[in-house]
């Protein structure tokens, strides 16, 4: 019970949730992120980092890359590398899901993602994709295009075992949620629009935009120009009401998770 209570506490308080979100993004970068960056700016940096990971893997393994593209209802419409990436990420999601449930957390209470049955699964899986599933998918496609989904599943099994990934996921979740701290419950209403496909990752959480109306998922935020970001920030601030005041507290020097 404690893990679930702690998770619910953190996801329900905008200030503490922002602290977890920043930890999750910081985990993916080698350098320290400027604490003055807005969440939209951090997403832009993350988008650039992911784009570089695809480009570098494409160059290293000699596999042509024209961008991430797949149609959930038409698996065969994607090219081989996109199908390989989707298959590898599905394996990674499954392992993260198993770890989350076995530890007593809710797979639906996400921090970066929200409004889906597997939002926390997507949060955790995103920590490892560029280091594990992206290079693996490009390497296997470079070796051949036959039965790529089967080969990806087998290769993921071996890679996850070799990297002791299950144990790493446990350690990382505890670090990100800072489970040694005492509980100080806080609550905030979140208006979330659930669509007809509960497993599809979509909305991203923002402190001034609890409904995620202005923070869609599946978008590389490095592609948004500055004017678009400024417009979204203004609209989100207007829609978010007094949630913005709580979000500002996360920029101060004290640790909101304490």
Tab-separated table of C-alpha atoms in Angstrom:
chain	number	residue	atom	x	y	z
A	1	UNK	CA	0.000	0.000	0.000
A	2	UNK	CA	2.707	2.567	0.770
A	3	UNK	CA	4.047	2.647	-2.781
A	4	UNK	CA	0.609	3.335	-4.237
A	5	UNK	CA	-0.142	5.996	-1.613
A	6	UNK	CA	3.165	7.715	-2.305
A	7	UNK	CA	2.562	7.619	-6.052
A	8	UNK	CA	-0.947	9.049	-5.639
A	9	UNK	CA	0.362	11.774	-3.341
A	10	UNK	CA	3.016	12.911	-5.798
A	11	UNK	CA	0.809	12.818	-8.878
A	12	UNK	CA	-1.967	14.780	-7.133
A	13	UNK	CA	0.171	17.719	-5.999
A	14	UNK	CA	1.246	19.960	-8.917
A	15	UNK	CA	4.451	21.105	-7.198
A	16	UNK	CA	5.602	17.603	-6.267
A	17	UNK	CA	4.502	16.247	-9.620
A	18	UNK	CA	6.628	18.837	-11.404
A	19	UNK	CA	9.638	17.762	-9.320
A	20	UNK	CA	9.152	14.137	-10.418
A	21	UNK	CA	8.683	15.187	-14.052
A	22	UNK	CA	11.962	17.131	-13.961
A	23	UNK	CA	13.738	14.145	-12.422
A	24	UNK	CA	12.416	11.912	-15.185
A	25	UNK	CA	13.684	14.273	-17.875
A	26	UNK	CA	16.990	14.851	-16.080
A	27	UNK	CA	17.563	11.088	-15.949
A	28	UNK	CA	17.753	11.034	-19.755
A	29	UNK	CA	20.431	13.726	-20.085
A	30	UNK	CA	24.156	13.475	-19.425
A	31	UNK	CA	24.413	17.145	-18.456
A	32	UNK	CA	22.548	18.993	-15.709
A	33	UNK	CA	19.413	20.752	-16.905
A	34	UNK	CA	19.040	24.454	-16.148
A	35	UNK	CA	16.424	24.704	-13.369
A	36	UNK	CA	15.106	27.867	-15.016
A	37	UNK	CA	13.909	26.003	-18.116
A	38	UNK	CA	10.156	25.696	-18.556
A	39	UNK	CA	8.644	22.255	-19.055
A	40	UNK	CA	8.013	23.143	-22.717
A	41	UNK	CA	11.702	24.012	-23.186
A	42	UNK	CA	12.747	20.757	-21.538
A	43	UNK	CA	10.453	18.852	-23.901
A	44	UNK	CA	12.117	20.628	-26.805
A	45	UNK	CA	15.546	19.504	-25.594
A	46	UNK	CA	14.224	15.976	-25.155
A	47	UNK	CA	12.848	16.016	-28.692
A	48	UNK	CA	16.248	17.041	-30.042
A	49	UNK	CA	17.957	14.324	-28.017
A	50	UNK	CA	15.638	11.610	-29.366
A	51	UNK	CA	16.075	12.879	-32.922
A	52	UNK	CA	19.863	12.670	-32.544
A	53	UNK	CA	19.571	9.125	-31.205
A	54	UNK	CA	17.656	8.024	-34.317
A	55	UNK	CA	20.069	9.830	-36.647
A	56	UNK	CA	23.152	8.384	-34.948
A	57	UNK	CA	21.771	4.845	-35.005
A	58	UNK	CA	20.831	5.235	-38.667
A	59	UNK	CA	24.356	6.379	-39.518
A	60	UNK	CA	26.079	3.727	-37.411
A	61	UNK	CA	24.131	0.782	-38.843
A	62	UNK	CA	23.492	2.105	-42.346
A	63	UNK	CA	19.700	1.862	-42.069
A	64	UNK	CA	17.768	4.637	-43.860
A	65	UNK	CA	15.682	6.763	-41.484
A	66	UNK	CA	12.815	8.979	-42.623
A	67	UNK	CA	11.174	9.604	-39.262
A	68	UNK	CA	8.970	7.784	-36.791
A	69	UNK	CA	5.809	6.555	-38.477
A	70	UNK	CA	3.357	3.810	-37.689
A	71	UNK	CA	-0.372	3.216	-37.937
A	72	UNK	CA	-1.752	1.214	-35.027
A	73	UNK	CA	-4.547	-0.277	-37.137
A	74	UNK	CA	-2.272	-1.055	-40.141
A	75	UNK	CA	0.895	-2.695	-38.912
A	76	UNK	CA	2.208	-3.444	-42.398
A	77	UNK	CA	1.915	0.189	-43.529
A	78	UNK	CA	5.142	1.088	-41.709
A	79	UNK	CA	8.629	0.396	-43.023
A	80	UNK	CA	10.815	-2.281	-41.447
A	81	UNK	CA	12.705	-0.039	-39.033
A	82	UNK	CA	9.518	1.506	-37.671
A	83	UNK	CA	7.985	-1.940	-37.140
A	84	UNK	CA	11.178	-3.039	-35.403
A	85	UNK	CA	11.090	0.002	-33.105
A	86	UNK	CA	7.426	-0.581	-32.268
A	87	UNK	CA	8.049	-4.257	-31.486
A	88	UNK	CA	11.065	-3.453	-29.314
A	89	UNK	CA	9.199	-0.725	-27.439
A	90	UNK	CA	6.276	-3.101	-26.844
A	91	UNK	CA	8.686	-5.542	-25.186
A	92	UNK	CA	10.137	-2.734	-23.067
A	93	UNK	CA	6.655	-1.559	-22.067
A	94	UNK	CA	5.758	-5.081	-20.992
A	95	UNK	CA	8.798	-5.394	-18.735
A	96	UNK	CA	8.164	-1.971	-17.183
A	97	UNK	CA	4.506	-2.881	-16.660
A	98	UNK	CA	5.477	-6.091	-14.859
A	99	UNK	CA	7.925	-4.230	-12.611
A	100	UNK	CA	5.430	-1.491	-11.747
A	101	UNK	CA	2.610	-3.879	-10.829
A	102	UNK	CA	4.833	-6.265	-8.871
A	103	UNK	CA	6.136	-3.354	-6.771
A	104	UNK	CA	2.624	-2.233	-5.887
A	105	UNK	CA	2.352	0.899	-8.041
A	106	UNK	CA	-0.480	1.831	-10.361
A	107	UNK	CA	0.398	1.625	-14.077
A	108	UNK	CA	-2.211	4.330	-14.752
A	109	UNK	CA	-0.904	7.089	-12.445
A	110	UNK	CA	1.645	8.716	-14.718
A	111	UNK	CA	3.599	11.937	-14.272
A	112	UNK	CA	4.726	12.957	-17.762
A	113	UNK	CA	1.884	11.042	-19.440
A	114	UNK	CA	-1.647	11.024	-18.070
A	115	UNK	CA	-5.182	9.899	-18.736
A	116	UNK	CA	-4.395	6.328	-19.822
A	117	UNK	CA	-4.377	2.908	-18.194
A	118	UNK	CA	-0.625	2.624	-18.853
A	119	UNK	CA	0.535	6.227	-18.355
A	120	UNK	CA	3.166	5.356	-15.715
A	121	UNK	CA	4.389	2.487	-17.903
A	122	UNK	CA	5.097	4.982	-20.698
A	123	UNK	CA	6.865	7.291	-18.223
A	124	UNK	CA	9.222	4.551	-17.084
A	125	UNK	CA	9.825	2.988	-20.505
A	126	UNK	CA	10.853	6.357	-21.957
A	127	UNK	CA	13.847	6.364	-19.590
A	128	UNK	CA	15.526	3.519	-21.495
A	129	UNK	CA	14.503	3.682	-25.163
A	130	UNK	CA	17.411	5.622	-26.644
A	131	UNK	CA	19.968	3.484	-24.792
A	132	UNK	CA	18.355	0.097	-25.424
A	133	UNK	CA	15.544	-0.366	-27.910
A	134	UNK	CA	16.581	2.245	-30.497
A	135	UNK	CA	20.095	0.900	-31.193
A	136	UNK	CA	18.852	-2.681	-30.933
A	137	UNK	CA	16.157	-2.140	-33.566
A	138	UNK	CA	18.546	-0.480	-36.009
A	139	UNK	CA	21.161	-3.179	-35.515
A	140	UNK	CA	18.746	-6.039	-36.198
A	141	UNK	CA	17.258	-4.373	-39.272
A	142	UNK	CA	20.793	-3.868	-40.599
A	143	UNK	CA	21.334	-7.617	-40.236
A	144	UNK	CA	18.222	-8.466	-42.252
A	145	UNK	CA	14.542	-7.686	-42.752
A	146	UNK	CA	13.133	-11.198	-42.516
A	147	UNK	CA	11.006	-12.039	-39.465
A	148	UNK	CA	12.139	-8.823	-37.822
A	149	UNK	CA	9.419	-8.814	-35.146
A	150	UNK	CA	10.327	-12.327	-33.961
A	151	UNK	CA	14.035	-11.515	-33.910
A	152	UNK	CA	13.372	-8.278	-32.024
A	153	UNK	CA	11.426	-10.088	-29.298
A	154	UNK	CA	14.185	-12.642	-28.842
A	155	UNK	CA	16.894	-9.969	-28.855
A	156	UNK	CA	15.002	-7.858	-26.310
A	157	UNK	CA	14.707	-10.860	-24.000
A	158	UNK	CA	18.465	-11.388	-24.146
A	159	UNK	CA	19.313	-7.689	-23.850
A	160	UNK	CA	17.047	-7.066	-20.875
A	161	UNK	CA	18.492	-10.096	-19.082
A	162	UNK	CA	22.066	-9.104	-19.844
A	163	UNK	CA	21.515	-5.534	-18.654
A	164	UNK	CA	19.683	-6.667	-15.497
A	165	UNK	CA	17.016	-4.200	-16.550
A	166	UNK	CA	14.269	-5.398	-14.223
A	167	UNK	CA	16.374	-4.639	-11.160
A	168	UNK	CA	17.412	-1.295	-12.631
A	169	UNK	CA	13.781	-0.328	-13.157
A	170	UNK	CA	13.050	-1.002	-9.484
A	171	UNK	CA	15.998	1.126	-8.361
A	172	UNK	CA	15.130	3.948	-10.739
A	173	UNK	CA	11.462	4.147	-9.732
A	174	UNK	CA	12.402	4.398	-6.063
A	175	UNK	CA	14.939	7.117	-6.879
A	176	UNK	CA	12.527	9.091	-9.036
A	177	UNK	CA	9.700	8.956	-6.499
A	178	UNK	CA	12.052	9.464	-3.540
A	179	UNK	CA	10.344	6.867	-1.361
A	180	UNK	CA	12.410	7.660	1.742
A	181	UNK	CA	10.472	10.911	2.296
A	182	UNK	CA	7.422	11.192	4.539
A	183	UNK	CA	3.928	11.519	3.120
A	184	UNK	CA	2.305	14.949	3.184
A	185	UNK	CA	-0.930	14.478	1.243
A	186	UNK	CA	-2.181	17.196	-1.112
A	187	UNK	CA	-4.960	17.053	-3.660
A	188	UNK	CA	-5.938	18.784	-6.883
A	189	UNK	CA	-8.752	18.053	-9.329
A	190	UNK	CA	-7.614	17.044	-12.801
A	191	UNK	CA	-10.064	17.203	-15.688
A	192	UNK	CA	-8.988	14.359	-17.981
A	193	UNK	CA	-10.674	13.400	-21.217
A	194	UNK	CA	-10.475	9.621	-21.744
A	195	UNK	CA	-10.807	8.497	-25.352
A	196	UNK	CA	-12.039	5.223	-26.795
A	197	UNK	CA	-8.561	3.648	-26.903
A	198	UNK	CA	-7.378	3.404	-23.273
A	199	UNK	CA	-3.975	1.929	-24.172
A	200	UNK	CA	-2.928	4.640	-26.630
A	201	UNK	CA	-0.353	7.097	-25.175
A	202	UNK	CA	-1.396	10.662	-25.866
A	203	UNK	CA	-1.523	13.589	-23.460
A	204	UNK	CA	1.477	14.986	-21.570
A	205	UNK	CA	1.027	16.712	-18.238
A	206	UNK	CA	1.896	20.387	-17.723
A	207	UNK	CA	1.606	22.236	-14.387
A	208	UNK	CA	-0.551	25.018	-15.881
A	209	UNK	CA	-2.558	22.649	-18.064
A	210	UNK	CA	-3.944	19.797	-15.980
A	211	UNK	CA	-6.375	18.761	-18.719
A	212	UNK	CA	-3.532	18.444	-21.277
A	213	UNK	CA	-5.599	20.374	-23.826
A	214	UNK	CA	-2.438	22.177	-24.963
A	215	UNK	CA	0.129	19.417	-24.372
A	216	UNK	CA	-0.575	16.597	-26.828
A	217	UNK	CA	1.571	13.485	-26.838
A	218	UNK	CA	3.167	12.031	-29.945
A	219	UNK	CA	4.733	15.402	-30.742
A	220	UNK	CA	8.443	16.178	-30.989
A	221	UNK	CA	8.571	19.450	-29.097
A	222	UNK	CA	11.879	20.346	-30.738
A	223	UNK	CA	9.843	20.963	-33.912
A	224	UNK	CA	7.700	23.682	-32.343
A	225	UNK	CA	8.943	27.177	-33.066
A	226	UNK	CA	9.224	29.758	-30.307
A	227	UNK	CA	6.079	31.613	-31.291
A	228	UNK	CA	4.016	28.441	-31.110
A	229	UNK	CA	5.418	27.608	-27.684
A	230	UNK	CA	4.680	31.113	-26.404
A	231	UNK	CA	1.110	30.913	-27.687
A	232	UNK	CA	0.604	27.512	-26.055
A	233	UNK	CA	2.060	28.730	-22.769
A	234	UNK	CA	-0.277	31.739	-22.717
A	235	UNK	CA	-3.326	29.587	-23.532
A	236	UNK	CA	-2.312	26.984	-20.964
A	237	UNK	CA	-1.798	29.649	-18.289
A	238	UNK	CA	-5.245	31.077	-19.008
A	239	UNK	CA	-6.889	27.639	-18.921
A	240	UNK	CA	-5.023	26.459	-15.866
A	241	UNK	CA	-6.341	29.072	-13.439
A	242	UNK	CA	-4.508	29.238	-10.128
A	243	UNK	CA	-2.552	26.025	-10.843
A	244	UNK	CA	0.143	28.325	-12.224
A	245	UNK	CA	0.900	29.688	-8.765
A	246	UNK	CA	1.595	26.197	-7.463
A	247	UNK	CA	3.755	25.430	-10.475
A	248	UNK	CA	5.894	28.492	-9.796
A	249	UNK	CA	6.797	27.074	-6.404
A	250	UNK	CA	8.632	24.198	-8.097
A	251	UNK	CA	11.212	26.683	-9.405
A	252	UNK	CA	12.305	27.707	-5.906
A	253	UNK	CA	15.332	26.390	-4.076
A	254	UNK	CA	13.576	23.986	-1.696
A	255	UNK	CA	12.873	20.391	-2.631
A	256	UNK	CA	9.079	20.037	-2.989
A	257	UNK	CA	9.377	16.295	-2.379
A	258	UNK	CA	10.794	16.866	1.094
